Amino acid sequence: MSSSLLTKSALGTLGLGTATAGTVYFGRDLISNREDQKTKSSIRELIKKSKPHKRLISGNTVSDPLWKEAWKRYREENSNRDSDSWALKDWTKPSGSVDGNDNASSHLITACYSKADSEVESEKDPLFVQVLSYCTRDALISDLLKERAPNRTVLTDNSNDNEKWKTPWGLIRVAIINGV
């Protein structure tokens, strides 16, 4: 009788363990369905995270060379379509080759600002790809300096602050002399 009780206890423990393992294995998807829930983030944030070498074009001047180039890309990519991909109000299908000297469309600039705040799931989203193509530029060293040291003044060659240049150049000279 003791072997019967031992067998029953072992089988009961085995059954309870199997039931617990099955509940944990199959029930975790029912309780927390995180794999199926894709998190969305704004295109602006996704560019910061996944494309650190890109920046959204700033400003709203239609004669800005960066916006002119963006407008040229937009027109070239939509030149074979009857309607453009973003349905801009002033869109007209270009006839012939697209000139890069034309001022940008103010509607493209507005669309870039609004679409940059749209939420997408990943870099593969067509809207993300379009915003990356039409609304961004390559990052500059001055961008990195402004982001990492926002309280510092970025000296440019036309800043007329000759005295401010002396300290950085002095540090560079010392570093070169010391072989750093």
mmCIF file of C-alpha atoms in Angstrom:
data_model
loop_
_atom_site.group_PDB
_atom_site.id
_atom_site.type_symbol
_atom_site.label_atom_id
_atom_site.label_comp_id
_atom_site.label_asym_id
_atom_site.label_seq_id
_atom_site.Cartn_x
_atom_site.Cartn_y
_atom_site.Cartn_z
ATOM 1 C CA MET A 1 0.000 0.000 0.000
ATOM 2 C CA SER A 2 2.903 2.328 0.644
ATOM 3 C CA SER A 3 4.128 1.874 -2.932
ATOM 4 C CA SER A 4 0.671 2.716 -4.146
ATOM 5 C CA LEU A 5 0.668 5.907 -2.050
ATOM 6 C CA LEU A 6 4.177 6.739 -3.286
ATOM 7 C CA THR A 7 3.110 6.192 -6.905
ATOM 8 C CA LYS A 8 0.021 8.337 -6.460
ATOM 9 C CA SER A 9 2.075 11.131 -4.865
ATOM 10 C CA ALA A 10 4.658 11.036 -7.667
ATOM 11 C CA LEU A 11 1.987 11.061 -10.365
ATOM 12 C CA GLY A 12 0.127 13.877 -8.607
ATOM 13 C CA THR A 13 3.272 15.973 -8.334
ATOM 14 C CA LEU A 14 4.144 15.248 -11.969
ATOM 15 C CA GLY A 15 0.628 16.204 -13.074
ATOM 16 C CA LEU A 16 0.663 19.399 -11.032
ATOM 17 C CA GLY A 17 4.078 20.336 -12.447
ATOM 18 C CA THR A 18 2.896 19.695 -16.012
ATOM 19 C CA ALA A 19 -0.243 21.773 -15.474
ATOM 20 C CA THR A 20 1.786 24.635 -14.000
ATOM 21 C CA ALA A 21 4.333 24.553 -16.838
ATOM 22 C CA GLY A 22 1.554 24.467 -19.443
ATOM 23 C CA THR A 23 -0.227 27.390 -17.817
ATOM 24 C CA VAL A 24 2.939 29.449 -17.703
ATOM 25 C CA TYR A 25 3.943 28.537 -21.263
ATOM 26 C CA PHE A 26 0.581 29.037 -22.949
ATOM 27 C CA GLY A 27 -0.852 31.638 -20.579
ATOM 28 C CA ARG A 28 1.897 34.217 -20.887
ATOM 29 C CA ASP A 29 0.644 35.225 -24.335
ATOM 30 C CA LEU A 30 -2.863 35.656 -22.972
ATOM 31 C CA ILE A 31 -1.764 37.737 -20.001
ATOM 32 C CA SER A 32 0.867 39.858 -21.703
ATOM 33 C CA ASN A 33 0.578 40.153 -25.457
ATOM 34 C CA ARG A 34 3.608 42.403 -25.911
ATOM 35 C CA GLU A 35 4.987 40.687 -28.983
ATOM 36 C CA ASP A 36 1.856 41.465 -30.964
ATOM 37 C CA GLN A 37 1.676 45.044 -29.720
ATOM 38 C CA LYS A 38 4.095 47.109 -31.738
ATOM 39 C CA THR A 39 5.010 50.385 -30.179
ATOM 40 C CA LYS A 40 4.666 53.438 -32.333
ATOM 41 C CA SER A 41 6.877 56.464 -32.098
ATOM 42 C CA SER A 42 6.945 59.761 -33.922
ATOM 43 C CA ILE A 43 9.023 59.971 -37.067
ATOM 44 C CA ARG A 44 10.976 62.783 -35.409
ATOM 45 C CA GLU A 45 11.969 60.484 -32.512
ATOM 46 C CA LEU A 46 12.653 57.537 -34.809
ATOM 47 C CA ILE A 47 15.043 59.654 -36.882
ATOM 48 C CA LYS A 48 16.901 60.661 -33.699
ATOM 49 C CA LYS A 49 17.212 57.021 -32.613
ATOM 50 C CA SER A 50 17.836 55.183 -35.857
ATOM 51 C CA LYS A 51 19.388 57.806 -38.148
ATOM 52 C CA PRO A 52 21.766 59.855 -35.971
ATOM 53 C CA HIS A 53 23.521 61.181 -39.074
ATOM 54 C CA LYS A 54 20.310 62.889 -40.282
ATOM 55 C CA ARG A 55 18.484 66.018 -39.093
ATOM 56 C CA LEU A 56 15.110 67.415 -40.056
ATOM 57 C CA ILE A 57 15.490 70.515 -42.190
ATOM 58 C CA SER A 58 14.627 73.560 -40.098
ATOM 59 C CA GLY A 59 13.297 76.923 -41.152
ATOM 60 C CA ASN A 60 10.489 77.731 -43.532
ATOM 61 C CA THR A 61 12.123 79.873 -46.185
ATOM 62 C CA VAL A 62 11.225 78.561 -49.634
ATOM 63 C CA SER A 63 14.498 79.920 -51.059
ATOM 64 C CA ASP A 64 16.634 77.949 -48.570
ATOM 65 C CA PRO A 65 19.009 75.709 -50.581
ATOM 66 C CA LEU A 66 18.163 72.693 -48.394
ATOM 67 C CA TRP A 67 14.434 73.079 -49.044
ATOM 68 C CA LYS A 68 15.090 73.689 -52.752
ATOM 69 C CA GLU A 69 16.977 70.388 -52.930
ATOM 70 C CA ALA A 70 14.191 68.619 -51.015
ATOM 71 C CA TRP A 71 11.599 70.080 -53.412
ATOM 72 C CA LYS A 72 13.670 68.866 -56.363
ATOM 73 C CA ARG A 73 13.776 65.317 -54.908
ATOM 74 C CA TYR A 74 10.038 65.380 -54.240
ATOM 75 C CA ARG A 75 9.248 66.521 -57.785
ATOM 76 C CA GLU A 76 11.630 63.979 -59.345
ATOM 77 C CA GLU A 77 10.162 61.083 -57.371
ATOM 78 C CA ASN A 78 6.608 62.121 -58.248
ATOM 79 C CA SER A 79 7.256 63.153 -61.861
ATOM 80 C CA ASN A 80 5.770 59.974 -63.352
ATOM 81 C CA ARG A 81 2.518 60.201 -61.392
ATOM 82 C CA ASP A 82 -0.657 62.113 -62.117
ATOM 83 C CA SER A 83 -0.970 63.056 -58.448
ATOM 84 C CA ASP A 84 1.841 63.441 -55.958
ATOM 85 C CA SER A 85 2.293 61.126 -52.982
ATOM 86 C CA TRP A 86 1.450 63.756 -50.330
ATOM 87 C CA ALA A 87 -1.327 65.497 -52.312
ATOM 88 C CA LEU A 88 0.239 68.943 -51.947
ATOM 89 C CA LYS A 89 -2.062 71.841 -52.846
ATOM 90 C CA ASP A 90 0.278 73.494 -55.339
ATOM 91 C CA TRP A 91 1.420 70.294 -57.046
ATOM 92 C CA THR A 92 1.781 70.330 -60.803
ATOM 93 C CA LYS A 93 3.380 67.468 -62.646
ATOM 94 C CA PRO A 94 6.742 68.642 -63.984
ATOM 95 C CA SER A 95 7.163 68.674 -67.725
ATOM 96 C CA GLY A 96 10.672 67.673 -68.681
ATOM 97 C CA SER A 97 13.614 67.666 -66.313
ATOM 98 C CA VAL A 98 13.278 69.065 -62.812
ATOM 99 C CA ASP A 99 15.306 72.188 -62.093
ATOM 100 C CA GLY A 100 16.980 72.452 -58.697
ATOM 101 C CA ASN A 101 16.862 76.253 -58.785
ATOM 102 C CA ASP A 102 13.098 76.473 -58.248
ATOM 103 C CA ASN A 103 11.992 77.678 -54.838
ATOM 104 C CA ALA A 104 10.540 75.001 -52.604
ATOM 105 C CA SER A 105 6.822 74.689 -52.093
ATOM 106 C CA SER A 106 5.595 76.124 -48.803
ATOM 107 C CA HIS A 107 3.115 73.232 -48.766
ATOM 108 C CA LEU A 108 6.000 70.737 -48.816
ATOM 109 C CA ILE A 109 7.621 72.504 -45.862
ATOM 110 C CA THR A 110 4.345 72.473 -43.923
ATOM 111 C CA ALA A 111 3.781 68.805 -44.795
ATOM 112 C CA CYS A 112 7.281 67.919 -43.588
ATOM 113 C CA TYR A 113 6.672 69.564 -40.218
ATOM 114 C CA SER A 114 3.315 67.846 -39.722
ATOM 115 C CA LYS A 115 4.396 64.415 -40.982
ATOM 116 C CA ALA A 116 7.505 64.454 -38.761
ATOM 117 C CA ASP A 117 5.140 64.267 -35.787
ATOM 118 C CA SER A 118 3.174 61.330 -37.250
ATOM 119 C CA GLU A 119 3.602 58.019 -35.472
ATOM 120 C CA VAL A 120 4.889 54.923 -37.257
ATOM 121 C CA GLU A 121 5.915 51.444 -36.143
ATOM 122 C CA SER A 122 9.295 51.186 -37.820
ATOM 123 C CA GLU A 123 11.809 52.553 -40.295
ATOM 124 C CA LYS A 124 10.182 50.394 -42.956
ATOM 125 C CA ASP A 125 6.973 52.427 -42.888
ATOM 126 C CA PRO A 126 6.561 54.206 -46.271
ATOM 127 C CA LEU A 127 5.813 57.531 -44.565
ATOM 128 C CA PHE A 128 9.067 57.305 -42.575
ATOM 129 C CA VAL A 129 11.009 56.615 -45.782
ATOM 130 C CA GLN A 130 9.356 59.592 -47.505
ATOM 131 C CA VAL A 131 10.009 61.996 -44.624
ATOM 132 C CA LEU A 132 13.607 60.791 -44.493
ATOM 133 C CA SER A 133 13.961 61.484 -48.211
ATOM 134 C CA TYR A 134 12.148 64.827 -48.491
ATOM 135 C CA CYS A 135 12.569 66.474 -45.099
ATOM 136 C CA THR A 136 16.061 65.700 -43.812
ATOM 137 C CA ARG A 137 19.629 66.753 -44.370
ATOM 138 C CA ASP A 138 22.963 65.344 -43.301
ATOM 139 C CA ALA A 139 24.039 66.232 -39.765
ATOM 140 C CA LEU A 140 26.807 68.760 -39.330
ATOM 141 C CA ILE A 141 29.488 68.917 -36.677
ATOM 142 C CA SER A 142 27.836 72.106 -35.437
ATOM 143 C CA ASP A 143 24.624 70.087 -34.852
ATOM 144 C CA LEU A 144 26.506 67.662 -32.654
ATOM 145 C CA LEU A 145 28.198 70.479 -30.746
ATOM 146 C CA LYS A 146 24.876 72.260 -30.133
ATOM 147 C CA GLU A 147 23.231 69.038 -28.954
ATOM 148 C CA ARG A 148 26.028 67.916 -26.659
ATOM 149 C CA ALA A 149 26.999 71.331 -25.293
ATOM 150 C CA PRO A 150 23.903 73.532 -25.611
ATOM 151 C CA ASN A 151 25.307 76.284 -23.380
ATOM 152 C CA ARG A 152 28.408 76.806 -25.496
ATOM 153 C CA THR A 153 28.704 79.161 -28.438
ATOM 154 C CA VAL A 154 29.704 77.535 -31.699
ATOM 155 C CA LEU A 155 32.397 79.675 -33.272
ATOM 156 C CA THR A 156 32.231 80.118 -37.011
ATOM 157 C CA ASP A 157 34.695 81.639 -39.422
ATOM 158 C CA ASN A 158 32.539 84.754 -39.714
ATOM 159 C CA SER A 159 31.650 85.195 -36.035
ATOM 160 C CA ASN A 160 34.155 88.072 -35.539
ATOM 161 C CA ASP A 161 35.106 86.692 -32.137
ATOM 162 C CA ASN A 162 38.846 86.374 -32.684
ATOM 163 C CA GLU A 163 39.540 86.338 -28.948
ATOM 164 C CA LYS A 164 37.248 83.336 -28.465
ATOM 165 C CA TRP A 165 39.241 81.415 -31.071
ATOM 166 C CA LYS A 166 42.529 81.812 -29.194
ATOM 167 C CA THR A 167 41.696 79.450 -26.315
ATOM 168 C CA PRO A 168 40.576 76.466 -28.445
ATOM 169 C CA TRP A 169 43.501 76.858 -30.841
ATOM 170 C CA GLY A 170 45.886 77.137 -27.910
ATOM 171 C CA LEU A 171 44.558 73.858 -26.506
ATOM 172 C CA ILE A 172 44.922 72.204 -29.905
ATOM 173 C CA ARG A 173 48.529 73.420 -30.218
ATOM 174 C CA VAL A 174 49.382 72.074 -26.764
ATOM 175 C CA ALA A 175 47.768 68.731 -27.609
ATOM 176 C CA ILE A 176 49.745 68.484 -30.855
ATOM 177 C CA ILE A 177 53.016 69.377 -29.136
ATOM 178 C CA ASN A 178 52.390 66.806 -26.399
ATOM 179 C CA GLY A 179 51.460 64.153 -28.963
ATOM 180 C CA VAL A 180 47.956 63.635 -27.637
#
